[in-house]
């Protein structure tokens, strides 16, 4: 090594030592400085403590509170929990929710816990359904909000079910969502103005709380483990499916709800309600095919009528919630409220009438009567009127009789859109429909339902509308609930004493309504006899009223039986017998030697399980299938149903002072004057006069009178009148 390199190395080593010594000195100085400051701070704190007259000391409780995490810390810990913890929490929430739903559905705390104890397997099965829905919250960042939102949806459904069961026997089902418009139109019947205000406040409060929760609940910051959550959902879904199949196969639950109210009590709210969402329409039968339907067609087409057909006028009246209260155990009345009905039962063919509804579900009884098809073939709680028949033609009494030359009419003293009847009747083949919007001089009950007295004039109007025989199907509404528990809600025709004191006033209202309905029947028969034409008049109740009735109060019948009578002036040879609503069309047509429809032929040729099998295929073929039965015919003869029978016309329009006065015929409270397609506020004067105040016509203005329902739907209009 050269001297030059050696000297350089020694210089570098010395420089490193200098730097090292300097750094150590600086560190020592910093340490000394820090120690000095700590000593000063401790001295200052000690001086401050000594300066106080009474030294402050923290209690054990204060120390514990400092060590205990706050609400926010605990909430964040909850949000950040593992996926397994979240799954467990979802199950606990589902368990509590299901218990609450059963308490609400049974309107009893004891009833809810009794269901848990007596039917633990069914209860846990319902918990699994609610649990499955809660798992979807785990896909969200705001998991807590998701669980609260889903839980709120379940609770709201439970509360709705609780309220609904206060007015009817049938529980809340998915089909009720399609009835929302009808429900709102009847809200004044079931709720006072104050109750309506509270309902609105409650809805607003729930929405407000949900919005606040969405804003305030924290987000989950960790790995959401989407794949794991998805796998959990799939496993939960498979578990629910396996439990469903096991429970159905072992008769623990059923997927065939003959009685929706009983099903909810036996099988639980979560299962029955979700089933009503999923189970809609008629599933395609396993044996449905062109070959099988042609086989059925050949068999049914061989069934021919024999003898001379009788063609009287046919009037059918479905009496709202009507039955003979003399049969009720525990009810005492000052007089028989239905003397006409009682007398007719003794004089004409009659019997018990098994219907598919209790306390509600009018449209399903009506559907069975008109078509011969059982409503039980459809989904749980489903109304075919709202899901299918309002869009698809179906063979029934209207189309069968129309093919025989009958004029076909429907009458209902309620709004035309209720149960979507204005579309249903068009699909069934009715020529005309008289709804409340086309009636005159209507009186109303204290609860807002139209009384039935005016139906007599409307029925006779239909019979006089053609020169041929007529079929008039009429649905009354006067006996409809709610049945008020106040005093002075109706005329006191009959005094009532009832063993159930709470229901005595509602029963008093009901009995006095059906007394007036019975008077209507008597007046109608007098008019029919006076008219002089042959007639058959079928009377039946659509279901029993919602008056907390029990099976024990009906020793001779069930809660799903009313009564029917076939009144006639042509001496029909018909035996007294108990029948189902779906049997009445066959009984009528057979007695008259009339041609039968396919459903009626099936009723005649088959029975039991075979009848159900054939009827299901017939119904599916007409409503959902390929119409194999009608390859050489039409289901319903083509027609353009008109609203009302009386033509609404304008004879003259004039300016009087500052008003427009419309003269014409057949106006009523639903008539609205339209000038140049602008609907104006109209004052009803009488059947021949309408007035529009504070406006005048100008030359060339076009006036039309429209019939507008309470939902502001145009039902029909008069001819135009140019001023």
XYZ file of C-alpha atoms in Angstrom:
723
model
C 0.000 0.000 0.000
C 1.393 3.433 -0.929
C 2.016 6.142 1.721
C -0.496 8.385 -0.035
C -3.339 5.864 0.319
C -2.355 5.078 3.926
C -2.441 8.753 4.906
C -5.886 9.164 3.270
C -7.271 6.193 5.200
C -6.029 7.550 8.524
C -7.588 10.951 7.777
C -10.977 9.352 7.065
C -10.833 7.327 10.274
C -10.111 10.432 12.303
C -12.989 12.247 10.640
C -15.377 9.404 11.527
C -14.271 9.502 15.169
C -14.860 13.240 15.316
C -18.364 12.883 13.896
C -19.145 10.039 16.278
C -17.977 11.968 19.324
C -19.930 15.026 18.223
C -23.168 12.958 17.786
C -22.785 11.368 21.178
C -22.330 14.726 22.776
C -25.477 16.071 21.057
C -27.548 13.071 22.201
C -26.291 13.487 25.728
C -27.268 17.144 25.643
C -30.787 16.290 24.352
C -31.318 13.671 27.065
C -30.137 16.053 29.722
C -32.510 18.703 28.378
C -35.500 16.295 28.355
C -34.796 15.117 31.891
C -34.559 18.688 33.054
C -37.948 19.534 31.458
C -39.624 16.432 33.005
C -38.296 17.346 36.410
C -39.604 20.869 36.009
C -43.041 19.602 34.865
C -43.316 17.173 37.782
C -42.279 19.918 40.164
C -44.926 22.217 38.695
C -47.648 19.553 38.983
C -46.654 18.806 42.551
C -46.776 22.527 43.354
C -50.253 22.798 41.799
C -51.530 19.838 43.817
C -50.068 21.180 46.998
C -51.647 24.580 46.339
C -55.202 23.082 46.448
C -56.981 23.104 49.771
C -58.603 19.653 49.076
C -56.736 17.363 46.670
C -58.997 15.846 43.868
C -58.932 12.074 43.560
C -60.761 10.000 40.927
C -63.275 7.430 42.179
C -63.259 3.773 41.075
C -66.500 4.398 39.130
C -64.901 7.287 37.173
C -61.857 5.161 36.401
C -64.130 2.315 35.222
C -66.104 4.674 32.980
C -62.862 5.921 31.375
C -61.750 2.376 30.719
C -65.224 1.301 29.378
C -65.624 1.968 25.613
C -68.250 4.514 24.587
C -71.394 3.818 22.469
C -69.662 4.850 19.274
C -66.720 2.559 20.009
C -69.062 -0.352 20.758
C -71.141 0.399 17.626
C -68.012 0.484 15.449
C -66.920 -2.789 17.015
C -70.338 -4.244 16.164
C -70.129 -3.045 12.570
C -66.642 -4.434 12.205
C -67.563 -7.888 13.543
C -66.717 -11.029 11.592
C -69.074 -12.554 9.063
C -69.882 -15.411 11.451
C -70.937 -12.926 14.112
C -73.172 -11.132 11.608
C -74.828 -14.391 10.586
C -75.546 -15.203 14.223
C -76.970 -11.721 14.810
C -79.226 -12.121 11.743
C -80.585 -15.358 13.169
C -81.314 -13.760 16.541
C -83.101 -10.843 14.836
C -85.070 -13.291 12.667
C -86.161 -15.243 15.763
C -87.430 -12.091 17.478
C -89.127 -10.849 14.296
C -90.973 -14.125 13.733
C -92.236 -14.131 17.318
C -93.463 -10.559 16.882
C -95.153 -11.423 13.571
C -97.032 -14.301 15.182
C -98.114 -12.133 18.119
C -99.470 -9.547 15.660
C -101.071 -12.189 13.423
C -102.856 -13.785 16.349
C -103.586 -10.429 17.959
C -102.379 -12.004 21.201
C -99.062 -12.184 23.069
C -100.086 -15.549 24.473
C -101.022 -16.774 20.985
C -97.573 -15.921 19.626
C -95.697 -17.739 22.409
C -98.157 -20.628 22.203
C -97.279 -21.075 18.519
C -93.565 -21.127 19.451
C -94.075 -23.763 22.151
C -96.682 -25.970 20.446
C -95.268 -25.833 16.899
C -91.498 -25.376 17.361
C -90.566 -26.962 14.019
C -92.963 -24.742 12.065
C -91.819 -21.740 14.084
C -88.119 -22.365 13.324
C -89.034 -22.954 9.688
C -90.622 -19.490 9.580
C -87.543 -18.090 11.332
C -85.387 -19.562 8.545
C -87.405 -17.659 5.943
C -87.002 -14.342 7.754
C -83.316 -15.171 8.393
C -82.731 -15.749 4.684
C -84.094 -12.297 3.809
C -81.906 -10.634 6.470
C -78.747 -12.154 4.995
C -79.018 -9.842 1.999
C -78.105 -6.958 4.305
C -74.579 -8.426 4.556
C -73.886 -7.437 0.958
C -74.162 -3.775 1.972
C -71.539 -1.509 3.463
C -74.249 -0.204 5.789
C -75.107 -3.592 7.238
C -76.911 -2.313 10.294
C -79.123 -0.117 8.134
C -79.846 -3.053 5.829
C -80.951 -5.253 8.710
C -83.109 -2.466 10.128
C -84.688 -1.813 6.709
C -85.529 -5.477 6.075
C -86.795 -5.869 9.637
C -88.963 -2.786 9.212
C -90.502 -4.275 6.050
C -91.446 -7.432 7.980
C -92.824 -5.462 10.919
C -94.889 -3.214 8.635
C -96.406 -6.300 6.987
C -97.160 -7.699 10.429
C -98.836 -4.478 11.539
C -100.901 -4.349 8.337
C -101.967 -7.934 8.988
C -102.915 -6.978 12.551
C -105.064 -4.090 11.287
C -106.620 -6.096 8.437
C -107.675 -8.856 10.831
C -109.524 -6.242 12.821
C -111.894 -5.763 9.873
C -112.002 -9.145 8.176
C -111.201 -12.804 8.764
C -108.851 -13.214 5.789
C -105.225 -12.280 6.638
C -103.007 -9.895 4.712
C -101.611 -11.501 1.546
C -99.595 -10.373 -1.456
C -102.743 -10.008 -3.564
C -103.757 -7.112 -1.315
C -101.049 -5.012 -2.949
C -103.136 -5.172 -6.131
C -106.120 -3.976 -4.102
C -104.413 -0.790 -2.880
C -106.516 1.506 -5.064
C -109.721 -0.179 -3.919
C -108.567 0.040 -0.313
C -107.923 3.770 -0.503
C -111.344 4.312 -2.010
C -112.917 2.618 1.046
C -110.676 4.157 3.707
C -113.496 6.376 5.013
C -115.546 3.245 5.682
C -112.946 1.620 7.895
C -111.104 4.546 9.507
C -112.179 7.842 11.038
C -110.530 11.053 9.886
C -108.440 11.143 13.059
C -107.274 7.568 12.496
C -106.366 8.440 8.917
C -104.272 11.369 10.198
C -102.450 9.063 12.619
C -101.808 6.586 9.808
C -100.255 9.318 7.654
C -98.179 10.552 10.602
C -97.004 7.008 11.252
C -95.987 6.484 7.620
C -94.107 9.800 7.540
C -92.404 8.966 10.853
C -91.237 5.574 9.599
C -89.868 7.058 6.367
C -88.131 9.847 8.314
C -86.492 7.405 10.731
C -85.309 5.225 7.843
C -83.734 8.224 6.096
C -82.000 9.333 9.320
C -80.720 5.820 9.956
C -79.335 5.651 6.449
C -77.415 8.863 7.042
C -76.234 8.070 10.569
C -75.409 4.366 10.536
C -71.685 3.744 9.891
C -70.273 1.810 7.003
C -68.530 -1.527 7.322
C -64.888 -0.735 6.516
C -63.469 -4.246 6.373
C -63.581 -6.935 3.734
C -67.250 -7.684 3.051
C -66.320 -11.168 1.843
C -68.928 -11.065 -0.916
C -68.215 -14.602 -2.059
C -68.595 -15.948 1.467
C -71.823 -13.997 1.950
C -73.131 -15.240 -1.364
C -72.300 -18.810 -0.384
C -74.092 -18.292 2.938
C -77.196 -17.037 1.120
C -77.157 -20.021 -1.227
C -76.802 -22.435 1.695
C -79.623 -20.652 3.571
C -81.840 -20.813 0.466
C -81.127 -24.519 0.028
C -81.884 -25.043 3.710
C -85.241 -23.278 3.333
C -86.082 -25.359 0.248
C -85.115 -28.610 1.991
C -87.133 -27.670 5.053
C -90.101 -26.766 2.844
C -90.044 -30.068 0.972
C -89.585 -32.021 4.193
C -92.387 -30.153 5.969
C -94.810 -30.509 3.043
C -94.017 -34.198 2.477
C -94.480 -34.957 6.184
C -97.702 -32.879 6.442
C -96.105 -30.412 8.865
C -97.165 -27.604 6.538
C -99.233 -27.514 3.347
C -98.906 -25.659 0.072
C -102.644 -25.958 -0.598
C -104.522 -23.331 1.395
C -108.195 -24.248 1.483
C -108.678 -21.645 4.207
C -106.180 -18.797 4.237
C -107.035 -17.710 7.776
C -106.495 -21.193 9.178
C -103.298 -21.611 7.148
C -101.747 -18.478 8.664
C -102.491 -19.782 12.170
C -101.227 -23.301 11.460
C -98.204 -22.572 9.272
C -97.050 -19.108 10.360
C -97.090 -15.635 8.855
C -93.673 -15.650 7.142
C -94.355 -18.861 5.214
C -97.924 -18.058 4.217
C -97.187 -14.475 3.217
C -94.108 -15.338 1.130
C -96.027 -18.221 -0.414
C -98.730 -15.762 -1.476
C -96.012 -13.759 -3.272
C -94.493 -16.733 -5.059
C -97.594 -18.847 -5.656
C -99.661 -17.089 -8.336
C -101.927 -18.326 -11.062
C -102.295 -21.992 -12.001
C -99.075 -23.922 -12.469
C -98.842 -25.931 -15.649
C -100.261 -29.394 -14.876
C -97.801 -32.255 -15.330
C -100.076 -33.967 -17.850
C -101.028 -30.841 -19.811
C -100.438 -31.387 -23.537
C -102.317 -31.146 -26.797
C -102.908 -34.904 -26.779
C -104.318 -34.920 -23.247
C -106.543 -31.888 -23.857
C -107.885 -33.424 -27.062
C -108.677 -36.551 -25.069
C -110.594 -34.468 -22.524
C -112.323 -32.561 -25.330
C -113.548 -35.730 -27.015
C -114.956 -37.046 -23.742
C -116.667 -33.777 -22.809
C -118.041 -33.123 -26.306
C -119.977 -36.401 -26.109
C -122.043 -34.963 -23.264
C -125.174 -33.577 -24.911
C -128.355 -32.109 -23.452
C -131.584 -34.012 -23.817
C -135.113 -32.687 -23.980
C -136.495 -29.297 -24.846
C -134.487 -26.380 -23.492
C -136.289 -23.849 -21.334
C -135.251 -20.236 -21.772
C -136.591 -18.058 -18.989
C -135.043 -14.812 -17.857
C -132.268 -15.692 -15.421
C -131.445 -13.391 -12.534
C -128.711 -14.232 -10.039
C -128.153 -12.044 -6.992
C -125.055 -12.404 -4.871
C -126.094 -10.949 -1.527
C -123.249 -9.307 0.361
C -122.439 -11.115 3.656
C -126.000 -12.458 3.719
C -127.160 -15.442 5.766
C -130.070 -16.352 8.005
C -129.139 -15.083 11.514
C -131.876 -17.235 13.048
C -129.343 -20.075 12.874
C -126.809 -18.388 15.195
C -126.564 -19.822 18.692
C -126.512 -17.055 21.297
C -128.362 -14.473 19.192
C -131.881 -13.356 20.157
C -133.936 -11.006 17.957
C -137.246 -9.252 18.448
C -138.468 -10.573 15.094
C -137.310 -12.570 12.110
C -135.175 -10.114 10.076
C -135.410 -12.169 6.865
C -139.034 -13.334 6.577
C -139.010 -13.351 2.766
C -135.849 -15.442 2.582
C -137.226 -17.855 5.199
C -140.481 -18.279 3.265
C -138.680 -18.806 -0.046
C -136.510 -21.563 1.468
C -139.657 -23.505 2.255
C -141.242 -23.004 -1.164
C -138.337 -23.477 -3.591
C -135.210 -25.616 -4.074
C -132.549 -24.607 -1.561
C -129.661 -25.816 0.554
C -126.365 -24.867 2.102
C -123.898 -23.172 -0.194
C -120.188 -23.814 0.445
C -118.143 -20.761 -0.498
C -114.363 -20.202 -0.694
C -114.337 -17.145 1.554
C -115.101 -15.955 5.072
C -115.610 -12.302 5.988
C -114.071 -11.134 2.688
C -113.181 -12.432 -0.771
C -116.492 -11.703 -2.482
C -114.924 -11.874 -5.934
C -113.779 -15.479 -5.514
C -117.285 -16.709 -4.690
C -118.512 -14.742 -7.694
C -115.810 -16.268 -9.912
C -116.794 -19.813 -8.921
C -120.493 -19.169 -9.494
C -119.987 -17.665 -12.943
C -117.338 -20.090 -14.256
C -117.653 -23.386 -12.364
C -113.891 -23.240 -11.694
C -112.628 -23.403 -8.122
C -110.636 -20.394 -6.943
C -108.480 -22.742 -4.839
C -106.692 -23.793 -8.039
C -105.027 -20.383 -8.043
C -102.396 -19.004 -5.687
C -102.799 -18.537 -1.946
C -105.271 -15.743 -1.338
C -105.300 -14.863 -5.043
C -108.214 -13.134 -6.752
C -108.346 -14.311 -10.391
C -110.308 -11.127 -11.140
C -107.204 -9.070 -10.329
C -104.534 -11.286 -11.877
C -105.951 -13.097 -14.900
C -109.617 -12.826 -15.804
C -109.364 -9.051 -16.201
C -107.170 -9.651 -19.255
C -108.010 -13.129 -20.589
C -111.427 -14.448 -21.742
C -112.953 -17.212 -19.644
C -115.970 -19.366 -20.420
C -118.829 -19.020 -17.967
C -122.544 -18.395 -17.619
C -122.374 -15.095 -19.493
C -120.704 -16.527 -22.604
C -122.700 -19.794 -22.505
C -126.048 -17.968 -22.339
C -124.927 -15.362 -24.844
C -124.383 -18.158 -27.365
C -128.022 -19.142 -26.716
C -129.238 -15.657 -27.679
C -129.487 -14.147 -24.211
C -128.826 -10.510 -23.457
C -126.189 -10.506 -20.702
C -126.034 -7.841 -17.984
C -124.030 -7.261 -14.821
C -125.129 -4.953 -11.998
C -123.161 -3.823 -8.941
C -124.018 -0.934 -6.632
C -120.369 -0.145 -6.049
C -117.739 1.481 -8.225
C -117.016 -0.249 -11.519
C -113.290 -0.633 -10.859
C -113.772 -2.591 -7.612
C -112.047 -5.961 -8.188
C -111.490 -4.630 -11.726
C -115.016 -5.756 -12.632
C -115.410 -3.412 -15.595
C -112.617 -5.326 -17.356
C -113.569 -8.758 -15.995
C -117.162 -8.560 -17.208
C -116.010 -7.502 -20.643
C -113.737 -10.581 -20.791
C -116.612 -12.813 -19.654
C -118.966 -11.660 -22.399
C -121.421 -9.324 -20.703
C -123.198 -6.871 -23.001
C -123.617 -4.115 -20.419
C -122.545 -3.278 -16.876
C -124.538 -1.017 -14.572
C -122.213 0.114 -11.798
C -122.758 2.731 -9.092
C -121.679 5.420 -11.551
C -124.820 4.711 -13.606
C -127.407 4.469 -10.822
C -129.983 6.970 -9.619
C -131.470 7.977 -6.274
C -129.057 5.806 -4.329
C -129.295 5.821 -0.542
C -126.330 4.944 1.664
C -125.751 3.222 4.989
C -124.115 5.099 7.849
C -120.830 3.405 6.921
C -120.981 4.612 3.319
C -122.180 1.544 1.391
C -124.953 1.881 -1.179
C -128.243 0.340 -0.117
C -129.736 -2.417 -2.274
C -133.217 -0.971 -2.812
C -132.276 0.561 -6.184
C -131.209 -2.821 -7.570
C -134.850 -3.699 -8.271
C -135.234 -0.895 -10.816
C -131.879 -1.705 -12.422
C -132.728 -5.397 -12.813
C -136.090 -4.606 -14.393
C -134.390 -2.055 -16.650
C -132.111 -4.802 -18.003
C -135.009 -7.189 -18.601
C -136.809 -4.512 -20.600
C -133.721 -3.533 -22.612
C -134.117 -6.356 -25.178
C -136.916 -8.330 -26.757
C -135.145 -11.604 -25.998
C -134.516 -13.466 -22.756
C -131.901 -11.938 -20.497
C -129.281 -13.034 -18.004
C -128.791 -10.478 -15.217
C -126.013 -11.083 -12.715
C -126.254 -8.758 -9.706
C -123.886 -8.138 -6.783
C -125.326 -6.334 -3.785
C -123.245 -4.413 -1.255
C -125.489 -3.212 1.587
C -124.473 -5.939 4.041
C -120.773 -5.103 3.703
C -118.628 -4.472 6.797
C -117.290 -2.609 8.744
C -120.035 -3.147 11.324
C -119.933 -0.151 13.684
C -120.146 -0.467 17.457
C -121.745 2.959 17.935
C -125.332 3.834 18.739
C -127.794 5.179 16.158
C -125.971 3.731 13.131
C -129.093 2.389 11.421
C -132.862 2.249 11.547
C -134.118 0.025 14.350
C -136.275 -2.471 12.498
C -135.120 -5.336 14.721
C -133.900 -5.332 18.340
C -130.950 -7.603 19.041
C -129.514 -9.291 22.128
C -126.233 -11.159 21.716
C -124.285 -13.226 24.221
C -121.033 -11.600 23.061
C -121.675 -8.150 24.517
C -118.779 -6.567 22.635
C -120.325 -7.608 19.305
C -123.952 -6.783 20.152
C -123.974 -3.343 18.502
C -122.176 -4.547 15.343
C -124.682 -7.405 15.140
C -127.538 -4.941 15.620
C -126.280 -2.907 12.636
C -125.793 -6.037 10.516
C -129.205 -7.560 11.276
C -130.979 -4.330 10.386
C -129.096 -4.078 7.084
C -130.070 -7.573 5.980
C -133.654 -6.817 7.039
C -133.674 -4.114 4.334
C -131.973 -6.496 1.892
C -134.770 -8.989 2.544
C -137.313 -6.260 1.759
C -135.505 -5.684 -1.552
C -135.885 -9.395 -2.404
C -139.593 -9.250 -1.692
C -140.029 -6.144 -3.870
C -138.072 -7.727 -6.716
C -140.200 -10.881 -6.753
C -143.349 -8.757 -6.858
C -141.952 -6.846 -9.856
C -140.924 -10.058 -11.635
C -144.352 -11.579 -11.116
C -145.957 -8.386 -12.367
C -143.710 -8.343 -15.450
C -145.223 -11.637 -16.548
C -142.261 -13.384 -18.181
C -140.789 -16.710 -17.140
C -137.915 -16.308 -14.744
C -135.438 -18.091 -12.531
C -134.077 -16.081 -9.593
C -131.073 -17.500 -7.725
C -130.263 -15.940 -4.345
C -127.196 -16.728 -2.245
C -124.810 -15.126 0.236
C -121.213 -14.658 -0.844
C -119.777 -15.381 2.644
C -120.524 -14.933 6.331
C -119.895 -11.485 7.826
C -116.834 -10.572 9.936
C -118.578 -10.715 13.303
C -116.248 -13.004 15.271
C -118.484 -16.002 14.614
C -117.376 -19.497 15.648
C -118.124 -22.998 14.396
C -119.928 -23.802 17.665
C -122.566 -21.187 16.825
C -123.594 -23.096 13.674
C -124.782 -26.591 14.673
C -126.149 -27.339 11.181
C -123.467 -25.774 8.982
C -119.912 -24.399 8.894
C -118.352 -20.954 8.755
C -117.852 -21.487 5.026
C -121.496 -22.141 4.251
C -124.258 -19.687 3.452
C -127.557 -20.651 1.790
C -128.971 -20.557 -1.728
C -132.510 -20.572 -3.139
C -133.630 -21.151 -6.733
C -136.866 -19.145 -6.993
C -138.769 -19.690 -10.250
C -142.218 -19.472 -11.817
C -141.790 -22.399 -14.231
C -141.993 -25.287 -11.750
C -138.420 -26.490 -12.121
C -137.873 -29.986 -10.798
C -134.755 -29.452 -8.687
C -133.879 -31.378 -5.554
C -132.873 -29.696 -2.318
C -129.202 -30.369 -1.682
C -126.067 -28.817 -0.246
C -123.689 -27.735 -3.001
C -120.471 -25.829 -3.632
C -120.429 -22.400 -5.254
C -118.726 -23.931 -8.301
C -121.673 -26.366 -8.709
C -124.493 -23.852 -9.097
C -123.956 -23.171 -12.819
C -124.317 -26.888 -13.624
C -127.414 -27.143 -11.427
C -129.033 -24.199 -13.226
C -128.167 -25.188 -16.795
C -129.081 -28.843 -16.267
C -132.495 -27.909 -14.859
C -133.131 -25.821 -18.000
C -131.750 -28.466 -20.424
C -129.295 -25.829 -21.634
C -125.981 -26.631 -23.346
C -123.117 -26.842 -20.842
C -119.686 -25.285 -20.891
C -116.570 -27.429 -20.476
C -116.300 -26.763 -16.738
C -119.967 -27.685 -16.223
C -119.542 -30.879 -18.245
C -116.558 -31.806 -16.084
C -118.658 -31.317 -12.943
C -121.293 -33.601 -14.399
C -118.967 -36.414 -15.516
C -116.284 -36.489 -12.838
C -115.944 -36.205 -9.097
C -113.264 -36.099 -6.425
C -109.603 -35.979 -7.452
C -110.420 -36.738 -11.096
C -112.733 -33.730 -11.249
C -110.001 -31.502 -9.841
C -107.478 -32.887 -12.315
C -109.719 -32.230 -15.322
C -110.879 -28.808 -14.092
C -107.315 -27.633 -13.466
C -106.370 -28.580 -17.021
C -109.469 -26.840 -18.428
C -108.741 -23.668 -16.461
C -105.056 -23.687 -17.391
C -105.880 -24.253 -21.070
C -108.262 -21.272 -21.156
C -106.300 -18.810 -19.053
C -102.638 -19.715 -19.570
C -102.372 -22.457 -22.174
C -102.914 -22.856 -25.888
C -106.739 -23.106 -25.948
C -106.720 -26.669 -27.263
C -110.351 -27.038 -26.152
C -111.422 -24.176 -28.392
C -109.709 -24.999 -31.679
C -113.105 -25.051 -33.412
C -114.942 -22.408 -31.346
C -114.437 -19.207 -29.371
C -114.202 -18.957 -25.591
C -116.297 -15.797 -25.426
C -118.299 -14.296 -28.301
C -116.759 -10.995 -29.312
C -118.530 -7.983 -27.855
C -117.964 -4.400 -26.822
C -119.458 -4.073 -23.381
C -121.187 -0.775 -22.706
C -121.297 0.949 -19.387
C -124.851 1.514 -18.209
C -128.078 0.726 -20.018
C -129.702 4.145 -20.262
C -128.081 6.258 -22.956
C -126.720 9.567 -21.678
C -127.611 12.287 -24.154
C -127.404 16.079 -24.520
C -130.484 17.776 -25.968
C -129.529 21.425 -25.464
C -126.749 23.618 -24.074
C -127.219 27.270 -23.121
C -125.682 30.172 -21.247
C -127.848 31.302 -18.328
C -126.573 34.382 -16.482
C -122.945 33.484 -15.728
C -123.424 29.724 -15.986
C -123.540 26.937 -18.539
C -126.678 24.793 -18.322
C -126.704 21.347 -19.954
C -130.079 19.756 -20.754
C -130.384 16.089 -21.580
C -131.252 12.656 -20.209
C -129.918 10.174 -17.645
C -127.466 12.388 -15.764
C -126.410 11.609 -12.190
C -123.861 12.683 -9.583
C -121.042 11.111 -11.590
C -121.793 13.147 -14.717
C -119.120 15.697 -15.587
C -119.385 18.381 -18.251
C -116.417 18.602 -20.599
C -115.955 21.658 -22.829
C -113.372 21.256 -25.586
C -111.950 18.191 -23.760
C -111.543 20.157 -20.529
C -113.414 18.509 -17.646
C -115.141 21.173 -15.545
C -116.489 21.173 -12.016
C -120.095 20.181 -12.488
C -123.159 20.711 -10.337
C -125.816 17.985 -10.592
C -129.334 19.452 -10.661
C -131.461 16.472 -11.677
C -131.491 13.611 -14.184
C -132.120 16.080 -17.002
C -129.986 19.053 -15.932
C -126.353 19.828 -15.189
C -124.743 23.204 -14.457
C -121.233 24.638 -14.709
C -120.977 27.835 -12.715
C -119.027 31.036 -13.468
C -118.208 30.240 -17.080
C -119.885 30.881 -20.442
C -119.793 29.095 -23.780
C -118.549 30.667 -26.976
C -119.677 29.810 -30.461
C -118.079 26.607 -31.713
C -117.371 25.165 -28.264
C -117.870 21.385 -28.063
C -119.736 20.056 -25.024
C -119.705 16.434 -23.859
C -121.033 14.778 -20.706
C -118.716 12.138 -19.294
C -119.225 9.592 -16.525
C -116.193 9.912 -14.251
C -115.567 7.654 -11.256
C -114.071 8.790 -7.955
C -110.610 7.844 -9.162
C -111.074 10.290 -12.077
C -111.301 7.535 -14.691
C -113.556 8.192 -17.667
C -116.039 5.349 -18.071
C -118.119 6.621 -20.998
C -119.267 9.818 -22.666
C -122.282 11.224 -24.464
C -122.392 12.411 -28.030
C -120.793 15.776 -28.753
C -122.872 18.946 -28.842
C -121.502 21.975 -30.721
C -122.665 25.303 -29.307
